[in-house]
């Protein structure tokens, strides 16, 4: 049962990455594409982290994967915000 749950979360990570690739191709504006970048950052990282926790339980590797997820989400949201602001300013709009 646990192996099936691990496979499910890893499959979710792969499917969300492919869905984000589709979204990057489908959406036309750079601001709309940033939504997919943020989506893949959060969903894929969380799914892999949950799979690691299911595999190892409370361990050093699981704690490291959680720390990486927190840093990844924080850095990803800051980078997405900065990129959106740069796109917004480059288009000549202010706030």
Short mmCIF file of C-alpha atoms in Angstrom, two decimals:
data_model
loop_
_atom_site.label_atom_id
_atom_site.label_comp_id
_atom_site.label_asym_id
_atom_site.label_seq_id
_atom_site.Cartn_x
_atom_site.Cartn_y
_atom_site.Cartn_z
CA UNK A 1 0.00 0.00 0.00
CA UNK A 2 2.81 2.42 0.87
CA UNK A 3 4.63 1.63 -2.38
CA UNK A 4 1.46 2.44 -4.32
CA UNK A 5 1.17 5.80 -2.54
CA UNK A 6 4.80 6.60 -3.32
CA UNK A 7 4.23 5.72 -6.97
CA UNK A 8 1.11 7.89 -6.98
CA UNK A 9 2.97 10.96 -5.71
CA UNK A 10 5.88 10.46 -8.11
CA UNK A 11 3.37 10.08 -10.96
CA UNK A 12 1.69 13.29 -9.80
CA UNK A 13 5.05 15.04 -9.96
CA UNK A 14 5.71 13.83 -13.51
CA UNK A 15 2.18 14.64 -14.73
CA UNK A 16 2.29 18.12 -13.20
CA UNK A 17 5.62 18.79 -14.93
CA UNK A 18 4.15 17.73 -18.28
CA UNK A 19 1.03 19.78 -17.61
CA UNK A 20 3.21 22.82 -16.93
CA UNK A 21 5.07 22.23 -20.20
CA UNK A 22 1.74 22.20 -22.00
CA UNK A 23 0.71 25.39 -20.19
CA UNK A 24 3.93 27.15 -21.16
CA UNK A 25 3.25 26.34 -24.81
CA UNK A 26 -0.46 27.10 -24.65
CA UNK A 27 -0.54 30.46 -22.91
CA UNK A 28 0.59 33.42 -24.98
CA UNK A 29 1.65 36.15 -22.60
CA UNK A 30 4.74 35.99 -20.42
CA UNK A 31 2.71 36.86 -17.32
CA UNK A 32 0.36 33.94 -17.96
CA UNK A 33 3.33 31.61 -18.43
CA UNK A 34 4.71 32.58 -15.03
CA UNK A 35 1.66 30.96 -13.43
CA UNK A 36 2.75 27.61 -14.83
CA UNK A 37 6.31 28.07 -13.61
CA UNK A 38 5.05 28.73 -10.09
CA UNK A 39 2.65 25.77 -10.38
CA UNK A 40 5.34 23.27 -11.33
CA UNK A 41 7.64 24.64 -8.64
CA UNK A 42 5.12 24.08 -5.86
CA UNK A 43 3.28 20.93 -6.95
CA UNK A 44 6.22 18.90 -8.19
CA UNK A 45 8.39 19.75 -5.21
CA UNK A 46 5.63 18.94 -2.75
CA UNK A 47 4.80 15.63 -4.44
CA UNK A 48 8.42 14.48 -4.41
CA UNK A 49 8.84 15.56 -0.79
CA UNK A 50 5.74 13.61 0.26
CA UNK A 51 7.06 10.56 -1.60
CA UNK A 52 10.38 10.83 0.24
CA UNK A 53 8.58 11.11 3.59
CA UNK A 54 6.45 8.06 2.78
CA UNK A 55 9.54 6.09 1.80
CA UNK A 56 11.81 7.04 4.70
CA UNK A 57 9.54 8.31 7.47
CA UNK A 58 11.17 10.75 9.85
CA UNK A 59 14.81 10.64 8.78
CA UNK A 60 17.69 12.90 7.85
CA UNK A 61 16.93 12.52 4.15
CA UNK A 62 13.27 13.38 4.69
CA UNK A 63 14.18 16.47 6.71
CA UNK A 64 16.62 17.56 4.00
CA UNK A 65 13.95 17.13 1.34
CA UNK A 66 11.56 19.25 3.42
CA UNK A 67 14.21 21.95 3.84
CA UNK A 68 14.88 21.92 0.10
CA UNK A 69 11.14 22.25 -0.56
CA UNK A 70 10.82 25.25 1.75
CA UNK A 71 13.81 26.96 0.13
CA UNK A 72 12.59 26.07 -3.36
CA UNK A 73 9.10 27.47 -2.76
CA UNK A 74 10.44 30.65 -1.14
CA UNK A 75 13.04 31.26 -3.83
CA UNK A 76 10.60 30.30 -6.58
CA UNK A 77 7.94 32.72 -5.42
CA UNK A 78 10.47 35.54 -5.05
CA UNK A 79 11.90 34.85 -8.50
CA UNK A 80 8.43 34.65 -10.05
CA UNK A 81 7.49 37.95 -8.45
CA UNK A 82 10.67 39.63 -9.65
CA UNK A 83 10.21 38.30 -13.18
CA UNK A 84 6.59 39.45 -13.25
CA UNK A 85 7.60 42.89 -12.06
CA UNK A 86 10.32 43.12 -14.72
CA UNK A 87 7.86 42.06 -17.44
CA UNK A 88 5.32 44.54 -16.16
CA UNK A 89 7.81 47.43 -16.11
CA UNK A 90 9.29 46.53 -19.48
CA UNK A 91 5.83 46.75 -21.02
CA UNK A 92 5.78 50.36 -19.88
CA UNK A 93 3.19 49.99 -17.15
CA UNK A 94 3.69 51.18 -13.61
CA UNK A 95 1.94 49.47 -10.75
#
